[in-house]
Amino acid sequence: MVKKIVIVGGVAGGASAAARLRRISEDVEIVMFERGEYISFANCGLPYFIGETIKERNELIVQTVEGMAKKFNMTIRTLSEVMSINRKEQTVTVKNLKTGEIYDETYDRLLLSPGAKPIVPTISGMDENESVFTLRNIPDTDRIKSFVDERKPKKAVVVGGGFIGIEMAENLHRRGLDVTIVEMAQQTMTPIDYEMACLLHNHIREKGVKLVLENGVKAFQDRGKKIVLSDGTILETDLTILSIGVQPENDLAKKAELSIGEKGGIIVNEYLQTSDENIYAVGDAIEVTNVLNGEKTQLPLAGPANRQGRIAANNMMGKREKYEGVLGTSIAKVFDLTVAVTGNNEKTLKRLGISYEVIHIHPLSHAGYYPGAMPINLKFIFDKETGKIYGAQAVGMEGVDKRIDVLATAIKGGLTVEDLTNVELAYAPPYSSAKDPVNMAGYVASNIRLGDLEQIQWYDVDQVKHKGIIIDVREEEELTVGKIEGSFNIPLGQLREKISLLPKQQPIYVYCQVGLRGYIAYRILKSNGFNVKNIDGGWMTYAAYRSDQMAKSQQKREMVI
């Protein structure tokens, strides 16, 4: 019988486990140790407090120590570091960071929820720099906000273009700083694919934030006032945020000789047990399984950590509930845009050698005749042979969240692309269209599965320019926004009357603004015996890529000058 459970670390995983344990049993003794001062705070809200969107610091505190201890009848010891685990004796050695006292605490079951820590590389000159920060917890937030409030910096560099990096860039920009994002990869937001990230890149630049891609930080100079990049470029800054990524806090588990994965995460089984049956682990510190491809990964997100905490609590108390793994569903605000993703991206499927098909559609967030409708850029990935849904990505100003949530639910429920055509979703003009974007993704994907549509991708366009004819079926006035170089304009309404002018011995590639008229043109030409393919996503998908490439080229020219 389990009489005493010790929890190492609070926040999402540890705190949710503690609350669940008490709901299961009024008798079990619960002791939580937290190295820091706070046990339950809103990690995801930290950048928005710095940016003063969230006005009051107390709003970041989800549970106080006193409040949680009383509400759940548990012992909470903050500023207490668990230094080691004696698995044989089932004790932990704890150091009181206020008094220096070291003592042992017994347990029947132990839960590790230490989280993850920011990756801080060794960079020349960083030791002499007082203006470099990382963001993980409330004390970090206090330091950054105090620096901005008191020092009044004018320029900031954010190193890393992931979720936290982008959110910090936006919030520092909101505070009036001239912000530059430096990212070593060719894109920001790596959970999405490059062409979708291009939509974010263009928007970030439009907002006045500089974006330096495919470049890293080589050194700091002048006590952090200057940053030397890998290519020799020097950036001036008053404040630097390192947001390169995080790594699991696994030191305690390593000392206890628990099994650790190749990427540093604590290995757990389907019941969230470590290699010691009496020790469980949850949250950012563990290795989880991607449910779509079986690959081991880390996913530092609050939603999965909360679920894991609940399941681990159940299992520590004798239940046998399995944790099934993750889809990687996530969402972020990027100035006026929302970006969201679920399932596997194209990069992952390509790396794993999994056959897939991709479509890009750009439906409106709600009925076009109702004011305020905005386009949703939706990428949908599926198996052409079986109709299995692999993943989706979306970028837009409105309606992104609910479409990704529906698609995440569809993946979890094992729905196919054909099932999406039959999903009955709520419709009224202010909220959606009679054919919701989710339905539209199903229709287009089904057309491909039926053989009613053949297409090429945005990255194929530059390769096929000299192998065939590219026809733009938009109206002439639409060409002012740009067109694919070398394409010929034949508006869709004129295609049938000019069809005799087109050669049947050459490949033809058609496109429009978003893909729908291109599909209609494809059907017309295909029915008349032409060798034709549609350019997926139309001009809007291709243009995002081209705009990003042009901005990169312009930036390189300016750096040379």
Short mmCIF file of C-alpha atoms in Angstrom, two decimals, residues 339-552:
data_model
loop_
_atom_site.label_atom_id
_atom_site.label_comp_id
_atom_site.label_asym_id
_atom_site.label_seq_id
_atom_site.Cartn_x
_atom_site.Cartn_y
_atom_site.Cartn_z
CA VAL A 339 0.61 29.75 -36.25
CA ALA A 340 -0.46 26.25 -35.24
CA VAL A 341 0.62 22.71 -36.00
CA THR A 342 -0.36 19.13 -35.26
CA GLY A 343 1.09 15.77 -36.21
CA ASN A 344 4.15 15.23 -38.40
CA ASN A 345 5.60 17.89 -40.67
CA GLU A 346 6.98 17.25 -44.14
CA LYS A 347 10.58 17.45 -42.95
CA THR A 348 10.04 14.61 -40.49
CA LEU A 349 8.25 12.34 -42.96
CA LYS A 350 10.94 12.92 -45.56
CA ARG A 351 13.69 12.14 -43.03
CA LEU A 352 11.96 8.93 -41.97
CA GLY A 353 11.35 7.84 -45.56
CA ILE A 354 7.56 7.75 -45.14
CA SER A 355 5.54 8.22 -48.34
CA TYR A 356 3.16 11.19 -48.15
CA GLU A 357 1.19 13.75 -50.16
CA VAL A 358 0.80 17.47 -49.45
CA ILE A 359 -1.84 20.06 -50.26
CA HIS A 360 -1.96 23.78 -49.53
CA ILE A 361 -5.29 25.61 -49.41
CA HIS A 362 -6.12 29.20 -48.51
CA PRO A 363 -9.79 29.32 -47.49
CA LEU A 364 -11.35 32.25 -45.65
CA SER A 365 -11.84 32.03 -41.90
CA HIS A 366 -15.58 32.59 -42.34
CA ALA A 367 -18.08 33.41 -45.10
CA GLY A 368 -16.55 35.90 -47.52
CA TYR A 369 -19.68 38.06 -47.67
CA TYR A 370 -19.60 38.61 -43.90
CA PRO A 371 -17.17 41.42 -42.88
CA GLY A 372 -13.76 40.56 -41.50
CA ALA A 373 -13.07 37.27 -43.28
CA MET A 374 -9.33 36.55 -43.40
CA PRO A 375 -7.42 33.83 -45.30
CA ILE A 376 -6.16 30.75 -43.49
CA ASN A 377 -3.01 29.29 -45.00
CA LEU A 378 -3.46 25.58 -44.36
CA LYS A 379 -0.97 22.82 -45.17
CA PHE A 380 -2.37 19.30 -44.97
CA ILE A 381 -0.27 16.13 -45.12
CA PHE A 382 -1.65 12.63 -45.69
CA ASP A 383 -1.02 9.16 -47.07
CA LYS A 384 -2.19 8.96 -50.68
CA GLU A 385 -2.68 5.20 -50.50
CA THR A 386 -4.65 4.88 -47.25
CA GLY A 387 -6.02 8.36 -46.61
CA LYS A 388 -4.37 8.45 -43.17
CA ILE A 389 -3.84 11.98 -41.88
CA TYR A 390 -0.22 12.67 -40.97
CA GLY A 391 -0.33 16.32 -39.94
CA ALA A 392 -1.43 19.88 -40.58
CA GLN A 393 -0.05 23.39 -40.24
CA ALA A 394 -1.92 26.68 -40.40
CA VAL A 395 -1.05 30.38 -40.42
CA GLY A 396 -3.60 33.18 -40.36
CA MET A 397 -5.17 36.01 -38.42
CA GLU A 398 -8.41 34.28 -37.47
CA GLY A 399 -9.81 30.76 -37.14
CA VAL A 400 -6.47 28.95 -37.12
CA ASP A 401 -6.84 27.50 -33.64
CA LYS A 402 -10.14 25.72 -34.10
CA ARG A 403 -9.16 24.17 -37.45
CA ILE A 404 -5.94 22.72 -36.04
CA ASP A 405 -7.81 21.47 -32.98
CA VAL A 406 -10.37 19.72 -35.20
CA LEU A 407 -7.60 18.15 -37.27
CA ALA A 408 -5.70 17.07 -34.13
CA THR A 409 -8.90 15.41 -32.93
CA ALA A 410 -9.35 13.76 -36.33
CA ILE A 411 -5.82 12.33 -36.20
CA LYS A 412 -6.38 11.07 -32.66
CA GLY A 413 -9.66 9.48 -33.72
CA GLY A 414 -8.10 7.76 -36.72
CA LEU A 415 -10.21 9.62 -39.31
CA THR A 416 -9.19 9.55 -42.97
CA VAL A 417 -9.26 12.36 -45.52
CA GLU A 418 -12.61 11.05 -46.78
CA ASP A 419 -14.00 11.27 -43.25
CA LEU A 420 -13.12 14.97 -43.20
CA THR A 421 -15.52 15.60 -46.07
CA ASN A 422 -18.31 14.26 -43.88
CA VAL A 423 -17.40 15.97 -40.61
CA GLU A 424 -20.34 18.17 -39.63
CA LEU A 425 -19.01 21.43 -38.19
CA ALA A 426 -20.87 24.46 -36.86
CA TYR A 427 -21.68 27.04 -39.54
CA ALA A 428 -22.94 30.58 -39.47
CA PRO A 429 -21.50 33.41 -41.61
CA PRO A 430 -19.55 35.10 -38.76
CA TYR A 431 -17.83 31.83 -37.85
CA SER A 432 -17.24 29.65 -40.89
CA SER A 433 -18.42 28.75 -44.38
CA ALA A 434 -20.84 26.05 -45.45
CA LYS A 435 -17.75 24.16 -46.58
CA ASP A 436 -15.42 24.60 -43.63
CA PRO A 437 -11.64 24.71 -44.30
CA VAL A 438 -11.42 21.28 -42.65
CA ASN A 439 -13.97 19.93 -45.15
CA MET A 440 -12.10 21.63 -47.99
CA ALA A 441 -8.85 19.90 -47.00
CA GLY A 442 -10.73 16.60 -47.14
CA TYR A 443 -12.21 17.36 -50.57
CA VAL A 444 -8.87 18.31 -52.15
CA ALA A 445 -7.05 15.35 -50.59
CA SER A 446 -9.83 13.01 -51.77
CA ASN A 447 -9.49 14.35 -55.32
CA ILE A 448 -5.82 13.40 -55.27
CA ARG A 449 -6.58 9.92 -53.89
CA LEU A 450 -9.19 9.39 -56.62
CA GLY A 451 -6.77 10.46 -59.35
CA ASP A 452 -8.86 13.53 -60.20
CA LEU A 453 -5.97 15.91 -59.46
CA GLU A 454 -2.25 15.80 -60.15
CA GLN A 455 -0.02 18.55 -58.85
CA ILE A 456 3.48 19.82 -58.26
CA GLN A 457 4.75 21.66 -55.17
CA TRP A 458 6.11 25.17 -54.75
CA TYR A 459 9.67 23.82 -54.64
CA ASP A 460 9.19 22.13 -58.03
CA VAL A 461 8.25 25.33 -59.86
CA ASP A 462 11.75 26.65 -60.54
CA GLN A 463 12.79 23.23 -61.88
CA VAL A 464 9.88 22.87 -64.35
CA LYS A 465 10.03 26.38 -65.84
CA HIS A 466 12.18 25.21 -68.71
CA LYS A 467 10.51 21.82 -69.13
CA GLY A 468 7.04 22.97 -70.06
CA ILE A 469 4.53 25.83 -70.14
CA ILE A 470 3.25 27.57 -67.00
CA ILE A 471 -0.19 29.13 -67.38
CA ASP A 472 -1.56 31.71 -64.94
CA VAL A 473 -5.36 31.53 -65.03
CA ARG A 474 -5.99 34.60 -62.89
CA GLU A 475 -7.57 37.79 -64.23
CA GLU A 476 -5.13 40.30 -65.70
CA GLU A 477 -5.63 42.84 -62.90
CA GLU A 478 -4.59 40.21 -60.33
CA LEU A 479 -1.11 40.04 -61.82
CA THR A 480 -0.18 43.32 -60.13
CA VAL A 481 0.59 41.35 -56.92
CA GLY A 482 3.16 39.32 -58.83
CA LYS A 483 3.41 36.22 -60.98
CA ILE A 484 5.66 33.24 -61.60
CA GLU A 485 8.48 34.32 -63.87
CA GLY A 486 8.00 33.04 -67.43
CA SER A 487 4.32 32.18 -67.01
CA PHE A 488 1.63 33.03 -69.58
CA ASN A 489 -1.66 34.62 -68.55
CA ILE A 490 -4.85 33.03 -69.86
CA PRO A 491 -7.78 33.91 -67.55
CA LEU A 492 -9.87 30.87 -66.66
CA GLY A 493 -12.91 32.26 -68.49
CA GLN A 494 -10.91 32.38 -71.73
CA LEU A 495 -9.20 29.01 -71.43
CA ARG A 496 -11.66 26.97 -73.51
CA GLU A 497 -11.66 29.40 -76.44
CA LYS A 498 -7.84 29.49 -76.50
CA ILE A 499 -7.29 25.80 -75.83
CA SER A 500 -6.41 25.08 -79.47
CA LEU A 501 -3.35 27.34 -79.15
CA LEU A 502 -1.80 25.11 -76.49
CA PRO A 503 0.62 22.30 -77.43
CA LYS A 504 -0.31 18.78 -76.37
CA GLN A 505 3.25 17.50 -76.67
CA GLN A 506 4.56 19.67 -73.81
CA PRO A 507 3.81 19.49 -70.07
CA ILE A 508 1.52 22.27 -68.88
CA TYR A 509 1.43 23.62 -65.33
CA VAL A 510 -1.49 25.78 -64.25
CA TYR A 511 -1.96 28.02 -61.24
CA CYS A 512 -4.21 30.74 -59.86
CA GLN A 513 -4.16 32.78 -56.66
CA VAL A 514 -4.93 30.01 -54.16
CA GLY A 515 -5.41 26.80 -56.17
CA LEU A 516 -9.16 26.49 -56.83
CA ARG A 517 -9.27 28.03 -60.30
CA GLY A 518 -6.06 26.17 -61.07
CA TYR A 519 -7.89 22.94 -60.27
CA ILE A 520 -10.77 23.88 -62.57
CA ALA A 521 -8.26 24.71 -65.34
CA TYR A 522 -6.56 21.37 -64.69
CA ARG A 523 -9.85 19.50 -65.16
CA ILE A 524 -10.59 21.37 -68.41
CA LEU A 525 -7.18 20.62 -69.90
CA LYS A 526 -7.04 17.06 -68.59
CA SER A 527 -10.44 16.28 -70.12
CA ASN A 528 -9.15 17.56 -73.44
CA GLY A 529 -6.12 15.27 -73.48
CA PHE A 530 -3.40 17.60 -72.24
CA ASN A 531 -0.44 16.59 -70.04
CA VAL A 532 -1.23 18.96 -67.19
CA LYS A 533 -0.58 19.44 -63.48
CA ASN A 534 -1.79 22.04 -61.00
CA ILE A 535 0.66 24.06 -58.92
CA ASP A 536 -0.44 23.31 -55.37
CA GLY A 537 -1.48 26.32 -53.33
CA GLY A 538 -1.28 28.68 -56.28
CA TRP A 539 0.51 32.00 -56.29
CA MET A 540 -0.05 32.58 -52.57
CA THR A 541 2.08 29.59 -51.50
CA TYR A 542 4.81 30.23 -54.07
CA ALA A 543 4.87 33.98 -53.32
CA ALA A 544 5.58 33.43 -49.62
CA TYR A 545 8.70 31.48 -50.55
CA ARG A 546 9.80 34.00 -53.20
CA SER A 547 9.31 36.96 -50.84
CA ASP A 548 11.45 35.31 -48.19
CA GLN A 549 14.19 34.55 -50.71
CA MET A 550 14.19 38.13 -51.98
CA ALA A 551 14.33 39.53 -48.44
CA LYS A 552 17.31 37.28 -47.63
#
